[in-house]
mmCIF file of C-alpha atoms in Angstrom:
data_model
loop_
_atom_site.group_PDB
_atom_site.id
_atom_site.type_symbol
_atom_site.label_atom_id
_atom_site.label_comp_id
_atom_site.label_asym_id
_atom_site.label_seq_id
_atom_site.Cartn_x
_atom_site.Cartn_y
_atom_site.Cartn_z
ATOM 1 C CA UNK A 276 15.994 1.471 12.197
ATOM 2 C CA UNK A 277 17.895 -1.609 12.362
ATOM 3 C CA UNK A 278 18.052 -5.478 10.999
ATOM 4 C CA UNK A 279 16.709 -6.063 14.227
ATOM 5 C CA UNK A 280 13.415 -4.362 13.832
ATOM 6 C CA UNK A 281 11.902 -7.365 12.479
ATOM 7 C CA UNK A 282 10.190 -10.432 13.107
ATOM 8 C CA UNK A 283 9.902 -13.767 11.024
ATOM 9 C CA UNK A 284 9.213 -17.387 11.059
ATOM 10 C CA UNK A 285 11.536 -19.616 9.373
ATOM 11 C CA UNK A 286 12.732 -20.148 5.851
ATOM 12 C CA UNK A 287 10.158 -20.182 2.992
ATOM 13 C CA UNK A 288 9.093 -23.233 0.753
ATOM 14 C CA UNK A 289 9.683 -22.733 -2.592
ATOM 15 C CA UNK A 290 7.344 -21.714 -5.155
ATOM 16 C CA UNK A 291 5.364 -19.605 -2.860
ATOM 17 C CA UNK A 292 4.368 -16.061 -3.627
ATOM 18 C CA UNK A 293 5.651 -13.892 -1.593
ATOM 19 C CA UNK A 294 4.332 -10.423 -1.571
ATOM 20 C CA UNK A 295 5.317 -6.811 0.315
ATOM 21 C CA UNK A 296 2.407 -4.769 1.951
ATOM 22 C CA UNK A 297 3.636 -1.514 3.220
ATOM 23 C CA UNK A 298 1.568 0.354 6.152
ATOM 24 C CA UNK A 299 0.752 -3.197 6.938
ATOM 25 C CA UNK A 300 0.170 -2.875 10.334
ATOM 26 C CA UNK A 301 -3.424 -1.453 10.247
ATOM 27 C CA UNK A 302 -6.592 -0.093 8.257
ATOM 28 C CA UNK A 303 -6.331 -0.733 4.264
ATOM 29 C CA UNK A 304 -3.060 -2.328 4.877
ATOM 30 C CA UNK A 305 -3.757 -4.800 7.709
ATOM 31 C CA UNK A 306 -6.971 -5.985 5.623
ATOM 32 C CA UNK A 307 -4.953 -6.510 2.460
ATOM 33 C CA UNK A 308 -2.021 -8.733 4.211
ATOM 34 C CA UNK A 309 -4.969 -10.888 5.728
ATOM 35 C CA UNK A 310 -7.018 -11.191 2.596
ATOM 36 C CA UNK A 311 -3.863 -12.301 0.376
ATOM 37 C CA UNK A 312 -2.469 -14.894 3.382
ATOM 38 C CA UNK A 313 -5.976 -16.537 2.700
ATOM 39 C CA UNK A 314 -5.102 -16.835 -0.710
ATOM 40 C CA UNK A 315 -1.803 -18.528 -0.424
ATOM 41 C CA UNK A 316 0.901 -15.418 -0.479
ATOM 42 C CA UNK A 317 3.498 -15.010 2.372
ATOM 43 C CA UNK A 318 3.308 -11.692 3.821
ATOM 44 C CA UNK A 319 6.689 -9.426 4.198
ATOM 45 C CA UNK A 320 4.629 -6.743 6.498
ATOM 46 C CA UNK A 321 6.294 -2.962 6.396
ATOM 47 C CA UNK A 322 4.962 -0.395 9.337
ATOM 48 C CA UNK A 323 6.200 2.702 10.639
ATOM 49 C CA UNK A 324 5.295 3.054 13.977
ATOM 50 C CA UNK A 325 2.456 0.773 14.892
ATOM 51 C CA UNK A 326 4.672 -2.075 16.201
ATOM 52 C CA UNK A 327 1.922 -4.445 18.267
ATOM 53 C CA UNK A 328 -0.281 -3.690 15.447
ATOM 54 C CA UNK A 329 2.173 -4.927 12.866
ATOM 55 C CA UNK A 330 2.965 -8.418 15.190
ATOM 56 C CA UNK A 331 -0.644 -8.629 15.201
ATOM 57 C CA UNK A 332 -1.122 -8.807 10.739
ATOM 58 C CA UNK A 333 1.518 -10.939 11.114
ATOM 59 C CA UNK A 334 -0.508 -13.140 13.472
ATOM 60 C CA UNK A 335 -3.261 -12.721 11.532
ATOM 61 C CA UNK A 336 -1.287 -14.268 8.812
ATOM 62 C CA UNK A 337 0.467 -17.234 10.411
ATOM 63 C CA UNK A 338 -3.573 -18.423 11.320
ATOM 64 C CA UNK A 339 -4.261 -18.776 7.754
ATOM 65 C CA UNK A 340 -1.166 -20.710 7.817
ATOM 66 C CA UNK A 341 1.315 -18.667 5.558
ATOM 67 C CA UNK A 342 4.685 -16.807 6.726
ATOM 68 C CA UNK A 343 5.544 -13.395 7.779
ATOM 69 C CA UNK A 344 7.869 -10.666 8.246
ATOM 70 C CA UNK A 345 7.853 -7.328 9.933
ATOM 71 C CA UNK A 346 10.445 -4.647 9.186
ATOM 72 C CA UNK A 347 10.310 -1.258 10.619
ATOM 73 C CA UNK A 348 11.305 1.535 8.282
ATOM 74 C CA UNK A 349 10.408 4.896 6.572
ATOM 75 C CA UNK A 350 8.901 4.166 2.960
ATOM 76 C CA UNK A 351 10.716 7.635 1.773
ATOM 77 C CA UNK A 352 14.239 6.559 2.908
ATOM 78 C CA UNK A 353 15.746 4.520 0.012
ATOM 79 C CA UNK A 354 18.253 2.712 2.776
ATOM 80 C CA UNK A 355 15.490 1.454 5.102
ATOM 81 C CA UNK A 356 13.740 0.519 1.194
ATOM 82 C CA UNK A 357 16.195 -2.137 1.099
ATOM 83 C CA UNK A 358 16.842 -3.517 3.755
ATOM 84 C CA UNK A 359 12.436 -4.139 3.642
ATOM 85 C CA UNK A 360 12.900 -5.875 0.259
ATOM 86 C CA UNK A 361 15.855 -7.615 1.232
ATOM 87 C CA UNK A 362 14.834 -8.642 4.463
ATOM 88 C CA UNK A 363 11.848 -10.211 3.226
ATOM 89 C CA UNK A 364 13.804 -12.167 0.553
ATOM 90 C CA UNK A 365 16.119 -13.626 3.326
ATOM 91 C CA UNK A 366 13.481 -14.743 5.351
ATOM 92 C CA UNK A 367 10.635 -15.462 2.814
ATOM 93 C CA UNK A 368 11.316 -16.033 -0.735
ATOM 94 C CA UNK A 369 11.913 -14.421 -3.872
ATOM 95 C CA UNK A 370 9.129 -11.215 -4.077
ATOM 96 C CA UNK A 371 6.631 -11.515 -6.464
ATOM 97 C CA UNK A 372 4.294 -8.789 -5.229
ATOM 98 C CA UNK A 373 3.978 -5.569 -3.859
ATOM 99 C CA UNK A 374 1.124 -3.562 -2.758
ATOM 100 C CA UNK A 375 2.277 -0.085 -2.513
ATOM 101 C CA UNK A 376 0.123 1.158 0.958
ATOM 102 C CA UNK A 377 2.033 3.193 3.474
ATOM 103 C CA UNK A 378 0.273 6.903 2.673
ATOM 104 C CA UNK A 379 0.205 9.707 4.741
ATOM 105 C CA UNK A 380 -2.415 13.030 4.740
ATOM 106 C CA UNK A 381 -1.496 15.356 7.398
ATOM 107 C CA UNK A 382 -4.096 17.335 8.859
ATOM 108 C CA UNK A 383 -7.464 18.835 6.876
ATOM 109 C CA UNK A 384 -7.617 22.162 5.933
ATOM 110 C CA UNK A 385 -7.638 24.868 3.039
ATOM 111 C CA UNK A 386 -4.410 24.694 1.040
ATOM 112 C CA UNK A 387 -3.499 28.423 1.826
ATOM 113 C CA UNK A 388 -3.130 27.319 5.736
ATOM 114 C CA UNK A 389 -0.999 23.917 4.639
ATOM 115 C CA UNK A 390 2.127 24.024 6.107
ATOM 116 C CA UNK A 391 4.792 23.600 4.344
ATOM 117 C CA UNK A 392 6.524 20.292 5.998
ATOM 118 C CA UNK A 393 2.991 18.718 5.911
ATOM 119 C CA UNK A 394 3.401 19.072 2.012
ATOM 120 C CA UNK A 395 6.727 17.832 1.729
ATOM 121 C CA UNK A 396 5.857 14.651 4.114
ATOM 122 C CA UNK A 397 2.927 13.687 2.138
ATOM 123 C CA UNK A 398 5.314 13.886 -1.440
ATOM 124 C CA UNK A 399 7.764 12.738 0.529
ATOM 125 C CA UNK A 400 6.215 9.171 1.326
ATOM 126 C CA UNK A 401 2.950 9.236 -0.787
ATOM 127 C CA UNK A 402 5.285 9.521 -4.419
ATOM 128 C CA UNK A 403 8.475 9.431 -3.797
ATOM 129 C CA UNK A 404 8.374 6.382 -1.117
ATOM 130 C CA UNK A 405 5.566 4.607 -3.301
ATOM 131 C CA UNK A 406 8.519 5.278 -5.910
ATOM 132 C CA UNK A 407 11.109 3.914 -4.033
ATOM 133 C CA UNK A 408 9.064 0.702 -3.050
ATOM 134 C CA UNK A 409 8.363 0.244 -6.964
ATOM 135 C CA UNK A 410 11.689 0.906 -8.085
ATOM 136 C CA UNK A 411 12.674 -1.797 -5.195
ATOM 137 C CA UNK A 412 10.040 -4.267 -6.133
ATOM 138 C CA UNK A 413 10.465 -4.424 -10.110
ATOM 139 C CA UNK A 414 14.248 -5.043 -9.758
ATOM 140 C CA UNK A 415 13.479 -8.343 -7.741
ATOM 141 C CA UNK A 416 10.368 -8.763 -10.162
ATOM 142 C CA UNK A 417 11.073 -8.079 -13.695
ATOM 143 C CA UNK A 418 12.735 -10.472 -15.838
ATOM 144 C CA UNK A 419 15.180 -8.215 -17.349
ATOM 145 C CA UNK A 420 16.304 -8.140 -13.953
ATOM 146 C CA UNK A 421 16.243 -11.695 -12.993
ATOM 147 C CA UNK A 422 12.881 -12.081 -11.966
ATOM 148 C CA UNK A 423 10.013 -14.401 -12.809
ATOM 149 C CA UNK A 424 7.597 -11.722 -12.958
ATOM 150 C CA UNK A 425 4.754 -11.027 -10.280
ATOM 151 C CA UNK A 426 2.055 -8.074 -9.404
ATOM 152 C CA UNK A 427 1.838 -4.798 -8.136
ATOM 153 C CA UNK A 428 -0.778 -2.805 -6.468
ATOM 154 C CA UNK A 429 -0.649 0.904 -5.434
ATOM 155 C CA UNK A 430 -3.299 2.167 -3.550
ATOM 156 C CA UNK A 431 -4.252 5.495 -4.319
ATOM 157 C CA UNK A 432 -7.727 7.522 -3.650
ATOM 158 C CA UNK A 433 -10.624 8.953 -5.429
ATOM 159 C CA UNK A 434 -9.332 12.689 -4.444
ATOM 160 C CA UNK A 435 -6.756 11.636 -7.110
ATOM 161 C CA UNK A 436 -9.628 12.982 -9.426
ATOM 162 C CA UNK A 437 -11.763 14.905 -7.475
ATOM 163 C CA UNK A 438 -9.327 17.353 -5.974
ATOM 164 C CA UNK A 439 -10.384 17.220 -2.159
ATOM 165 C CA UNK A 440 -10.616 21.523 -2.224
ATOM 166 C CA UNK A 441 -11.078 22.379 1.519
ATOM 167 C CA UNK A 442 -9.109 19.129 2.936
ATOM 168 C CA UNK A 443 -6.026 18.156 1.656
ATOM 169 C CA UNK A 444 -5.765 19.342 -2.287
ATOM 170 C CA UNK A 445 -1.669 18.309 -1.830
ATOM 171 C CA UNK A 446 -2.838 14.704 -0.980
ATOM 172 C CA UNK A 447 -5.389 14.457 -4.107
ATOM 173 C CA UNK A 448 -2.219 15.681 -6.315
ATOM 174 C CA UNK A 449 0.128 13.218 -4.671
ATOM 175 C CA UNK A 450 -2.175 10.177 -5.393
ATOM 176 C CA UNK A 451 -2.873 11.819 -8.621
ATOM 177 C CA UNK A 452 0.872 10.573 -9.394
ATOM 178 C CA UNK A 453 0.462 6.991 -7.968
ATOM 179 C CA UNK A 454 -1.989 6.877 -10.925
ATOM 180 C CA UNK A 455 0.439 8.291 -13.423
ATOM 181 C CA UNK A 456 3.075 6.022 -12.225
ATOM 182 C CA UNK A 457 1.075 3.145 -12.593
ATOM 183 C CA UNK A 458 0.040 3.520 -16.038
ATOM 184 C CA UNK A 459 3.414 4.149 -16.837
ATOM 185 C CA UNK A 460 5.210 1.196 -15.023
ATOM 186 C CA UNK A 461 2.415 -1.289 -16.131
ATOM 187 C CA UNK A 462 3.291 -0.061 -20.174
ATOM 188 C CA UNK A 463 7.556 -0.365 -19.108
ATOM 189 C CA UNK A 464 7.331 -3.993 -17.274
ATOM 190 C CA UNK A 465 3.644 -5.706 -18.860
ATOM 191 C CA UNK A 466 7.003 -7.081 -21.764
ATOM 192 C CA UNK A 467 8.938 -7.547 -18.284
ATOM 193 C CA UNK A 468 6.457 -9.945 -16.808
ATOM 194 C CA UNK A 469 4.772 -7.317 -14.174
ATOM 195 C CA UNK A 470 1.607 -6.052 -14.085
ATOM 196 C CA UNK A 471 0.765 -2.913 -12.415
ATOM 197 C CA UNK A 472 -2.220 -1.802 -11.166
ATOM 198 C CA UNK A 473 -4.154 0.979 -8.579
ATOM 199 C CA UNK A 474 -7.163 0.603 -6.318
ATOM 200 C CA UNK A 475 -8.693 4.275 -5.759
ATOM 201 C CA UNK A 476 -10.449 3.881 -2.347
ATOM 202 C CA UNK A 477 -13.299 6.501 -1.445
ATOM 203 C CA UNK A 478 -13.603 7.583 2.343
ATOM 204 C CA UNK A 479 -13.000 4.342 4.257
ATOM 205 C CA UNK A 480 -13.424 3.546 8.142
ATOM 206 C CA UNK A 481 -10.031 3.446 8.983
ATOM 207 C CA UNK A 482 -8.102 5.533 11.720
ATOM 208 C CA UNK A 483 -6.512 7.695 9.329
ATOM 209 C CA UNK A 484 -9.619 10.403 9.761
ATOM 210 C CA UNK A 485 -8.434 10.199 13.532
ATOM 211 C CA UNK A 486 -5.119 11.339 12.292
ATOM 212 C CA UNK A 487 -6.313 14.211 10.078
ATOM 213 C CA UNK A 488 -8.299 15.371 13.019
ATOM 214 C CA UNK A 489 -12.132 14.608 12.383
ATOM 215 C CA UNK A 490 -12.611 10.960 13.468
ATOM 216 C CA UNK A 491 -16.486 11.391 12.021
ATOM 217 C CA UNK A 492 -15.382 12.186 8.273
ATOM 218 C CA UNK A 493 -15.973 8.952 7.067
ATOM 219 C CA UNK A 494 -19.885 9.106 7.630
ATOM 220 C CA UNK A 495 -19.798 12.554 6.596
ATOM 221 C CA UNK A 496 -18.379 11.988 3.130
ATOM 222 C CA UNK A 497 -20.391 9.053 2.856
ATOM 223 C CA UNK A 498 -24.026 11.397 2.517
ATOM 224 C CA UNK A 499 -22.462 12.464 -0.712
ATOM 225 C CA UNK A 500 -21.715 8.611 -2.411
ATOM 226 C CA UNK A 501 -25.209 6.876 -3.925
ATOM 227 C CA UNK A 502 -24.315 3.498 -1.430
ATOM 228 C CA UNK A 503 -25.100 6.519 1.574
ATOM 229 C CA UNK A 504 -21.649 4.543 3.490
ATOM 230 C CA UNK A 505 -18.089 4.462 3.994
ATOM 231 C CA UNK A 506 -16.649 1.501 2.580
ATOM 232 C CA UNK A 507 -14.538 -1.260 5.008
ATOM 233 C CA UNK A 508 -11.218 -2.119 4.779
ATOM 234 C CA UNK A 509 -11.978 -5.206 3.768
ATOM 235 C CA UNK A 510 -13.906 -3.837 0.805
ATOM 236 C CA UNK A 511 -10.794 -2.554 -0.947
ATOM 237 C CA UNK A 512 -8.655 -5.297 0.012
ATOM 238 C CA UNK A 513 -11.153 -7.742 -1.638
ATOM 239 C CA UNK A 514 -9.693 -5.272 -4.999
ATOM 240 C CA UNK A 515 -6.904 -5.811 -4.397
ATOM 241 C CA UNK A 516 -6.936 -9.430 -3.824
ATOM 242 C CA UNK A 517 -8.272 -9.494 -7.256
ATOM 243 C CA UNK A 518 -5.988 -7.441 -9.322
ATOM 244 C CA UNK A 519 -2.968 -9.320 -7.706
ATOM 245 C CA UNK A 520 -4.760 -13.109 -8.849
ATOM 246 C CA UNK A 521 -4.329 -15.059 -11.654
ATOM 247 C CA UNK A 522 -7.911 -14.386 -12.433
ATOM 248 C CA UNK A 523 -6.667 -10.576 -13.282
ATOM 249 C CA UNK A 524 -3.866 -12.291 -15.662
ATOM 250 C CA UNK A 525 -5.145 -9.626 -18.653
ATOM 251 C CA UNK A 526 -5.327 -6.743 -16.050
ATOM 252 C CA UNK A 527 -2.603 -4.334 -16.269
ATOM 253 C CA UNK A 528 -2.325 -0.643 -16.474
ATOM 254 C CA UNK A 529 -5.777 -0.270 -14.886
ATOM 255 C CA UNK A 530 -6.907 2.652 -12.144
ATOM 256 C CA UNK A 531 -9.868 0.363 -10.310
ATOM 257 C CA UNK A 532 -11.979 2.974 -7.768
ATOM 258 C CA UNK A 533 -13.567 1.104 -5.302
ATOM 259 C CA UNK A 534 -15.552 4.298 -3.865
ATOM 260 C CA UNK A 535 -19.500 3.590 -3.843
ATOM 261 C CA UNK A 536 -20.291 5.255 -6.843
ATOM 262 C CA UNK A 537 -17.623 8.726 -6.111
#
């Protein structure tokens, strides 16, 4: 990945909020940079792959009439990290928010069979990148550091406490530590200025069940929830929008599960 992997508008106006969304290009991600543009943040947009979806968030978020920023990069490299973080800054602002997205599952399956590269990746980018992209954030954020404070949201799941036996028990256990870290973080940087918080989604219609190989799954898990549907992207960016607005000012430290009744 280069500088060059990146597209922007011009220089931002002062004062604005200026917030990261990685896996930005689509699903979860895509519906969380829209629904913050609409409520005044410029968007610094991180994808891996999905390039014309990424331009098209970012389009998505010049109509509302705020900036954006796409950077191409692997959330578990700590190189490609920065130059995200300081990209955005160049071209947007100061950060003052990040909302910790990029995830990755592999395919369904009983643990036994789970490869074992599957099980790194999912560490690999689900903790340690979501780690990395913290780390990142609260050094621009924190006012021990400089900062003038701001908001984080990591997005986690409900298999964080219900295990997912049968699918994907190494992807419960890695958002099981997005949750950890959060309550930690929000207890080191709530005197720093930060607050920290994490949305657990239930199953969502997104293509990620494409990915792990059963495009149905959404509908499927959604027999088992009391609303009897998957929830929308939308849904859980509307969460998030919340927990990273003044009206959440007392909010920190909090593990929200937007999962229709899981």
């Amino acid at each position: 990945m280069t500088d060059g992997q990146r597209r922007t508008d011009g220089p931002a106006e002062a004062g604005r909020r200026v917030t990261v969304v990685t896996g930005g290009s689509r699903g979860i991600g895509a519906a969380v940079a829209r629904r913050l543009a609409r409520a005044g943040h410029d968007i610094g947009i991180g994808y891996e792959q999905a390039a014309d979806a990424a331009e098209e968030t970012a389009a998505a978020v010049r109509a509302e009439g705020r900036r954006a920023v796409t950077v191409r990069l692997d959330t578990s490299e700590e190189e490609q990290v920065d130059v995200l973080f300081r990209t955005v800054r160049e071209e947007l602002g100061p950060v003052t928010g990040l909302v910790n997205n990029a995830g990755v599952t592999g395919p369904l399956g009983r643990f036994t069979e789970t490869a074992t590269t599957h099980l790194r990746r999912v560490v690999d980018v689900n903790v340690l990148g979501t780690l990395l992209c913290a780390r990142r954030a609260l050094r621009e954020m924190s006012t021990a550091h400089g900062g003038s404070g701001g908001g984080m949201v990591n997005i986690s799941s409900c298999a964080a406490t219900l295990g997912a036996p049968g699918e994907y028990v190494h992807y419960a256990a890695s958002k099981a530590a997005v949750d950890a870290m959060t309550v930690g973080l929000a207890k080191e940087f709530g005197p720093e200025g930060v607050r920290v918080n994490s949305v657990q989604p239930g199953s969502v219609l997104t293509d990620m069940h494409a990915a792990m190989g059963e495009p149905d799954r959404a509908w499927r898990k959604a027999e088992g929830t009391p609303v009897r549907r998957p929830g929308t992207p939308e849904e859980i960016a509307d969460a998030v929008g919340w927990l990273m607005s003044d009206e959440a000012s007392f909010t920190t430290g909090a593990v929200l599960r937007v999962g229709g009744g899981l």
